[in-house]
mmCIF file with all atom_site columns, C-alpha atoms in Angstrom:
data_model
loop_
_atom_site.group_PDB
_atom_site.id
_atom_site.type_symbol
_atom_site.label_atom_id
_atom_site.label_alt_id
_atom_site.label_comp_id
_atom_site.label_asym_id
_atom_site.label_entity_id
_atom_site.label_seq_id
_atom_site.pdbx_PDB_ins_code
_atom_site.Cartn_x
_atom_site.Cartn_y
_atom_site.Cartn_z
_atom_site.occupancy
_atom_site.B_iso_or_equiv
_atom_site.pdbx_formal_charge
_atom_site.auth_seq_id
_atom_site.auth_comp_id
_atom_site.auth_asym_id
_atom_site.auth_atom_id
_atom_site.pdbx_PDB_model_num
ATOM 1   C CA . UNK A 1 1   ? -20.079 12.914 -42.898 1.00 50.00 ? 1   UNK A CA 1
ATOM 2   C CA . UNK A 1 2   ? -21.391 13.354 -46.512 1.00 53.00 ? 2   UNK A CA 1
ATOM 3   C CA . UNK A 1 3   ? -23.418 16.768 -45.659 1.00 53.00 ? 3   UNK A CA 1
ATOM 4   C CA . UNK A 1 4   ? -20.160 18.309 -44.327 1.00 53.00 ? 4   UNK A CA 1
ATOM 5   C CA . UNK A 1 5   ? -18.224 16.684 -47.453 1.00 53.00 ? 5   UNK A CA 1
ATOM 6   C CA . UNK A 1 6   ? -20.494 17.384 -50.274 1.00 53.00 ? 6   UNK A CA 1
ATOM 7   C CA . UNK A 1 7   ? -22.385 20.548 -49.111 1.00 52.00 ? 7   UNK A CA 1
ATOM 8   C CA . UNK A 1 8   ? -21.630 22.803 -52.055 1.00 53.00 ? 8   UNK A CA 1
ATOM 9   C CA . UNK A 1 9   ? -21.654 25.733 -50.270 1.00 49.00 ? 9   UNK A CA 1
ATOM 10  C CA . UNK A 1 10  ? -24.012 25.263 -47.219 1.00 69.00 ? 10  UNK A CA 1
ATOM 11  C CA . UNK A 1 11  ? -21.268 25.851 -44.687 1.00 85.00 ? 11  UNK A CA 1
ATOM 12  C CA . UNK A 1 12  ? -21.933 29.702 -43.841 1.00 91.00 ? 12  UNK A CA 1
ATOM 13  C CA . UNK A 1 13  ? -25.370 30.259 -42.434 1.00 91.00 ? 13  UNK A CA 1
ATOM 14  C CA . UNK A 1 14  ? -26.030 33.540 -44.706 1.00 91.00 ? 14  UNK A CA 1
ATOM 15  C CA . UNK A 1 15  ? -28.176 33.239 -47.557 1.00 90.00 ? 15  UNK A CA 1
ATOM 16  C CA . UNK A 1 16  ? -26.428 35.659 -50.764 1.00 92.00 ? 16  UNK A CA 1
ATOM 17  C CA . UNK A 1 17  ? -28.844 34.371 -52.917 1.00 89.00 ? 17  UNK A CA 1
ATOM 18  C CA . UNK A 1 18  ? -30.148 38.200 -53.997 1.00 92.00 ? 18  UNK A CA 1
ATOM 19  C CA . UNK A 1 19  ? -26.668 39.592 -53.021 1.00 95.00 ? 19  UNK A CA 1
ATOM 20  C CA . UNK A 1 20  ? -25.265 41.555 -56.131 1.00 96.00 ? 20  UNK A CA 1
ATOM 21  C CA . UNK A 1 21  ? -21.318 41.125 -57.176 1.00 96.00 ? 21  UNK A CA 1
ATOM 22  C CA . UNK A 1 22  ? -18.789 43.723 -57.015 1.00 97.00 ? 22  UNK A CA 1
ATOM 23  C CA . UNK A 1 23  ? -15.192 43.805 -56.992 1.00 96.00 ? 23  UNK A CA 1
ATOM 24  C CA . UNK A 1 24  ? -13.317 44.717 -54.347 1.00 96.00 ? 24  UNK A CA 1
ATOM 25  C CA . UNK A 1 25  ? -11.668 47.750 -56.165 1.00 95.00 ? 25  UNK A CA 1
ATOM 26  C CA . UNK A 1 26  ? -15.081 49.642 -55.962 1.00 96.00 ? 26  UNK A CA 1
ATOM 27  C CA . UNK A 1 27  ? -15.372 48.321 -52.270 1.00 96.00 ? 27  UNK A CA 1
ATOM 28  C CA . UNK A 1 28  ? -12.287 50.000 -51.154 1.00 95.00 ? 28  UNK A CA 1
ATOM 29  C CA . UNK A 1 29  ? -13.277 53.180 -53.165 1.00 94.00 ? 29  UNK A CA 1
ATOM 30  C CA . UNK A 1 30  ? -16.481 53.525 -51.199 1.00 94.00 ? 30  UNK A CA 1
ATOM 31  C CA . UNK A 1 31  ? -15.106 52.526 -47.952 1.00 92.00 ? 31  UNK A CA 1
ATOM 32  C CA . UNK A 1 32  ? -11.536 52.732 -47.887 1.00 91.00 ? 32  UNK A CA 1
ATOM 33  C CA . UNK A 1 33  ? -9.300  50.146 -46.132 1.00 93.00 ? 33  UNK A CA 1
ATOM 34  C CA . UNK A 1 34  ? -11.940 49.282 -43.451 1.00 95.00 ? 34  UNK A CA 1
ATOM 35  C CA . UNK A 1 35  ? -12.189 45.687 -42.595 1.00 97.00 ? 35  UNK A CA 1
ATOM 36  C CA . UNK A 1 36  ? -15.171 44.450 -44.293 1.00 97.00 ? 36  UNK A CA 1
ATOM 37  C CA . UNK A 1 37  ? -16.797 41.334 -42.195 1.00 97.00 ? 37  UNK A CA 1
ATOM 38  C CA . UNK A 1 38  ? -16.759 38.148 -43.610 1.00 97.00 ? 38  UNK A CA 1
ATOM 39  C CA . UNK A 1 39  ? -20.106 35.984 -43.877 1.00 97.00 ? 39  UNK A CA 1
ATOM 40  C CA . UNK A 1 40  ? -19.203 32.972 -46.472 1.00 96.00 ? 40  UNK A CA 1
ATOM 41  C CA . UNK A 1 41  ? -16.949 32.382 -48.948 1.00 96.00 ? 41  UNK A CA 1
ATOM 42  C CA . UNK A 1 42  ? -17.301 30.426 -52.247 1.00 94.00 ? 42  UNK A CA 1
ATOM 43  C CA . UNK A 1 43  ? -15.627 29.998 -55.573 1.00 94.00 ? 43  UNK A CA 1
ATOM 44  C CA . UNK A 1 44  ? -16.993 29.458 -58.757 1.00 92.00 ? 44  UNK A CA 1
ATOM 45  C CA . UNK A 1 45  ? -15.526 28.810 -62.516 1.00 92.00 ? 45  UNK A CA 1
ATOM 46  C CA . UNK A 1 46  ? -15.185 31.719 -64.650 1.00 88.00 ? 46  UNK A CA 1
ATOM 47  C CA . UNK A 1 47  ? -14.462 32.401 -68.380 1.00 88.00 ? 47  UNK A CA 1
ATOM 48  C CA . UNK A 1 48  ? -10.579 32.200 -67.206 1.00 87.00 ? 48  UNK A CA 1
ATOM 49  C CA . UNK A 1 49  ? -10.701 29.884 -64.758 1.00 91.00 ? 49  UNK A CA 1
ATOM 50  C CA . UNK A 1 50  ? -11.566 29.234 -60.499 1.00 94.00 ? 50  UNK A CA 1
ATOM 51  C CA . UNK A 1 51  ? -12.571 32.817 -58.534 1.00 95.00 ? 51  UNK A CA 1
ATOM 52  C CA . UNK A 1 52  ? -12.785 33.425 -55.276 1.00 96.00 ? 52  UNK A CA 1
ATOM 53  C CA . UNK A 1 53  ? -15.230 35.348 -53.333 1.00 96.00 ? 53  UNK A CA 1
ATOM 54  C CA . UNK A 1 54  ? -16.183 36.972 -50.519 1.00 97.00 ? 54  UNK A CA 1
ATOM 55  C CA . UNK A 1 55  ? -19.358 36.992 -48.994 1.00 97.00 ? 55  UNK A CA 1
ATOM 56  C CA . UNK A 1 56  ? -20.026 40.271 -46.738 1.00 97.00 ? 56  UNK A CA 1
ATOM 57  C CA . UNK A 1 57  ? -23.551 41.055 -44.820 1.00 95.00 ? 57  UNK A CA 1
ATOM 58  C CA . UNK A 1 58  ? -24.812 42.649 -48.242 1.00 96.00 ? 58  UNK A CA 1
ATOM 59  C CA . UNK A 1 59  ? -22.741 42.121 -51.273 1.00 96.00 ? 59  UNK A CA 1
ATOM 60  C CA . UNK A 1 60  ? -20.967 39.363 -52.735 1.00 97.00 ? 60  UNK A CA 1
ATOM 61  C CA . UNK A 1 61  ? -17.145 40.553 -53.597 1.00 97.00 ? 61  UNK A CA 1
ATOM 62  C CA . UNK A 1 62  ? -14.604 38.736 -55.945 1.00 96.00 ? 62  UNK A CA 1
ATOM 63  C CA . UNK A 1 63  ? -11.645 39.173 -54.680 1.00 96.00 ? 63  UNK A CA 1
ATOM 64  C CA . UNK A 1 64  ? -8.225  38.706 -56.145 1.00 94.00 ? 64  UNK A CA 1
ATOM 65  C CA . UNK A 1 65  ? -6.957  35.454 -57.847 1.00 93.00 ? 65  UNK A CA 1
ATOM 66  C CA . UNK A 1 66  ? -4.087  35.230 -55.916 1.00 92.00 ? 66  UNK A CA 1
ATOM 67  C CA . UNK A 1 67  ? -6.627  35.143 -52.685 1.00 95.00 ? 67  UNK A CA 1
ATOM 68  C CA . UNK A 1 68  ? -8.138  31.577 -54.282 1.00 96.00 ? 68  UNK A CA 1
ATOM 69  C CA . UNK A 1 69  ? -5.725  29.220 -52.238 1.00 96.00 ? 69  UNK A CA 1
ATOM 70  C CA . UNK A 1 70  ? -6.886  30.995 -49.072 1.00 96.00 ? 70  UNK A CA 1
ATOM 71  C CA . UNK A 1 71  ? -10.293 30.764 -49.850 1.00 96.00 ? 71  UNK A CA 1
ATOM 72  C CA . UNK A 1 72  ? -10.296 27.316 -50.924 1.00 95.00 ? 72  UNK A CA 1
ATOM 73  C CA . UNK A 1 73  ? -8.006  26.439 -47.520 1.00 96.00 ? 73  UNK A CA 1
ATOM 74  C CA . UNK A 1 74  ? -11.146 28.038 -45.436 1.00 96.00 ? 74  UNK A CA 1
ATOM 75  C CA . UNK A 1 75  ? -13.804 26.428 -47.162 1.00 94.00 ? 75  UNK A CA 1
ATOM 76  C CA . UNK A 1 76  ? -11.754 23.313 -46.571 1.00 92.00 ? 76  UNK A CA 1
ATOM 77  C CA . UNK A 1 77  ? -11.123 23.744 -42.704 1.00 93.00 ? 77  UNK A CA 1
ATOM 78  C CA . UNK A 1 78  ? -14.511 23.263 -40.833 1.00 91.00 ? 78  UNK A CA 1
ATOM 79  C CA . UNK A 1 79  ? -13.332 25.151 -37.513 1.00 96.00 ? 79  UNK A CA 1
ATOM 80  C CA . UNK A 1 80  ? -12.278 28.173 -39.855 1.00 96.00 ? 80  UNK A CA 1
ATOM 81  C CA . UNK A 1 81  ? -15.986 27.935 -41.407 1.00 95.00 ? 81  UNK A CA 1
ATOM 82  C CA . UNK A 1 82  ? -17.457 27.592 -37.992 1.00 95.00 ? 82  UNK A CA 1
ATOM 83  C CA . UNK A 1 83  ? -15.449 30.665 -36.890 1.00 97.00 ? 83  UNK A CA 1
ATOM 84  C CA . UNK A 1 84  ? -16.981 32.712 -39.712 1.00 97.00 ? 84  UNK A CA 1
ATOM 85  C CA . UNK A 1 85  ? -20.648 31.535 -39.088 1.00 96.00 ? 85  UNK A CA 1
ATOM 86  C CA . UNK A 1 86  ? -19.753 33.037 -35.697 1.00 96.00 ? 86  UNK A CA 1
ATOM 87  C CA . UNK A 1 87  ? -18.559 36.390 -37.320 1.00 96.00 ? 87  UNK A CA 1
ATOM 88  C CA . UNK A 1 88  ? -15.044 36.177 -35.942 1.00 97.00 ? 88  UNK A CA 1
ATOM 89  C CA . UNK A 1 89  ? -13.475 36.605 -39.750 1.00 97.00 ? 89  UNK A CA 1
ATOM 90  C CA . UNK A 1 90  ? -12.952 39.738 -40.994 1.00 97.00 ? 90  UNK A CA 1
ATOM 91  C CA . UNK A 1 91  ? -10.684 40.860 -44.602 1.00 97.00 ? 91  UNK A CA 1
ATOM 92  C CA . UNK A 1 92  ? -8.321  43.803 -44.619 1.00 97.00 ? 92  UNK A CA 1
ATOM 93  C CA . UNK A 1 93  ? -7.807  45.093 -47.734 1.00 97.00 ? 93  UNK A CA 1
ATOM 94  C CA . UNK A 1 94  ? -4.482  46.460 -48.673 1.00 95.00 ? 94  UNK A CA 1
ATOM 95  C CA . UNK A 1 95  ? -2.806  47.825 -51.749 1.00 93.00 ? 95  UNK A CA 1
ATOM 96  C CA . UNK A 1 96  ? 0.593   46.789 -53.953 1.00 92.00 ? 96  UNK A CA 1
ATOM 97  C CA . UNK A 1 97  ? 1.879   48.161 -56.768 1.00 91.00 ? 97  UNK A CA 1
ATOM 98  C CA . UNK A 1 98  ? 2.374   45.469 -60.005 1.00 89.00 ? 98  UNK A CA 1
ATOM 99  C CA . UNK A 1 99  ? 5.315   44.907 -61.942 1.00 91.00 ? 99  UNK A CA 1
ATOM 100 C CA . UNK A 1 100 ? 3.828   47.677 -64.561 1.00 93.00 ? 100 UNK A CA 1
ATOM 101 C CA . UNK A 1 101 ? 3.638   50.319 -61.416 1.00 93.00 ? 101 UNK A CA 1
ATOM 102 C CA . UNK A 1 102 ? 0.051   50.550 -61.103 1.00 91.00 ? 102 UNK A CA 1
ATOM 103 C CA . UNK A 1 103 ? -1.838  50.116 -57.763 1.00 91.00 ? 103 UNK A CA 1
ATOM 104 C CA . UNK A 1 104 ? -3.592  47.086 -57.378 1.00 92.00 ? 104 UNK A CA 1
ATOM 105 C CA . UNK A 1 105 ? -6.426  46.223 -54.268 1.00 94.00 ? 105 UNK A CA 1
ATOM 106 C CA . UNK A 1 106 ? -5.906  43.155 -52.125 1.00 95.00 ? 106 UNK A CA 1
ATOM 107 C CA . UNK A 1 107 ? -6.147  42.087 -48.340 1.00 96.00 ? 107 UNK A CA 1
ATOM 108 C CA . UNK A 1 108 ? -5.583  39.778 -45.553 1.00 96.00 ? 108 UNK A CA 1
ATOM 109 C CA . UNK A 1 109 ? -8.447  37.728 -43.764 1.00 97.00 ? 109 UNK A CA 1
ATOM 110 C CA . UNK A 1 110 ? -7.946  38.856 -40.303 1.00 97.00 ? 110 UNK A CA 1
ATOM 111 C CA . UNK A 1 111 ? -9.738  37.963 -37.017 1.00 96.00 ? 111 UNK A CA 1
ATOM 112 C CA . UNK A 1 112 ? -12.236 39.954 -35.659 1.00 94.00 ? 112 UNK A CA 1
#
């Protein structure tokens, strides 16, 4: 009961200990709107405030901070977890345009 509760972070079987960070901007650049596989997820407090990210089979991604709720509601749901330790997750990015008109990367988690 307490390792599933208190396991800061031990829920995905990958190990992104030596993974570097990117954003998810220059993921899309490189790859375009391919779904990139999900592998873990975590979030961690920044200089303004909770981020989310993504964990993929090589890089660790921060994604959006309107994609924190999500991610937290994953982390939180152990058949969700389970379901990405089986590599049935994927994330779609997408674009929008902001309220100043510029284009702006984010995504869907998607099953795969």
């Amino acid at each position: 009961m307490f390792n599933e509760r208190f396991s800061h972070g031990k829920k995905f079987k990958i190990n992104s200990d030596n993974f570097p960070f990117t954003t998810l901007d220059e993921v899309v650049q490189e790859n375009g709107n391919s779904v990139i596989p999900v592998c873990g997820l975590f979030t961690y407090k920044a200089k303004y405030g909770v981020r989310p990210v993504l964990i993929s089979s090589t890089l660790k991604i921060n994604l959006p901070d309107h994609c924190l709720k999500d991610v937290e509601d994953i982390i939180a749901d152990d058949e969700l977890c389970n379901a990405i330790n089986e590599g049935k997750c994927g994330f779609l990015p997408s674009q929008y345009e902001d309220k100043n008109g510029k284009t702006r990367n984010s995504g869907s988690f998607v099953d795969i």
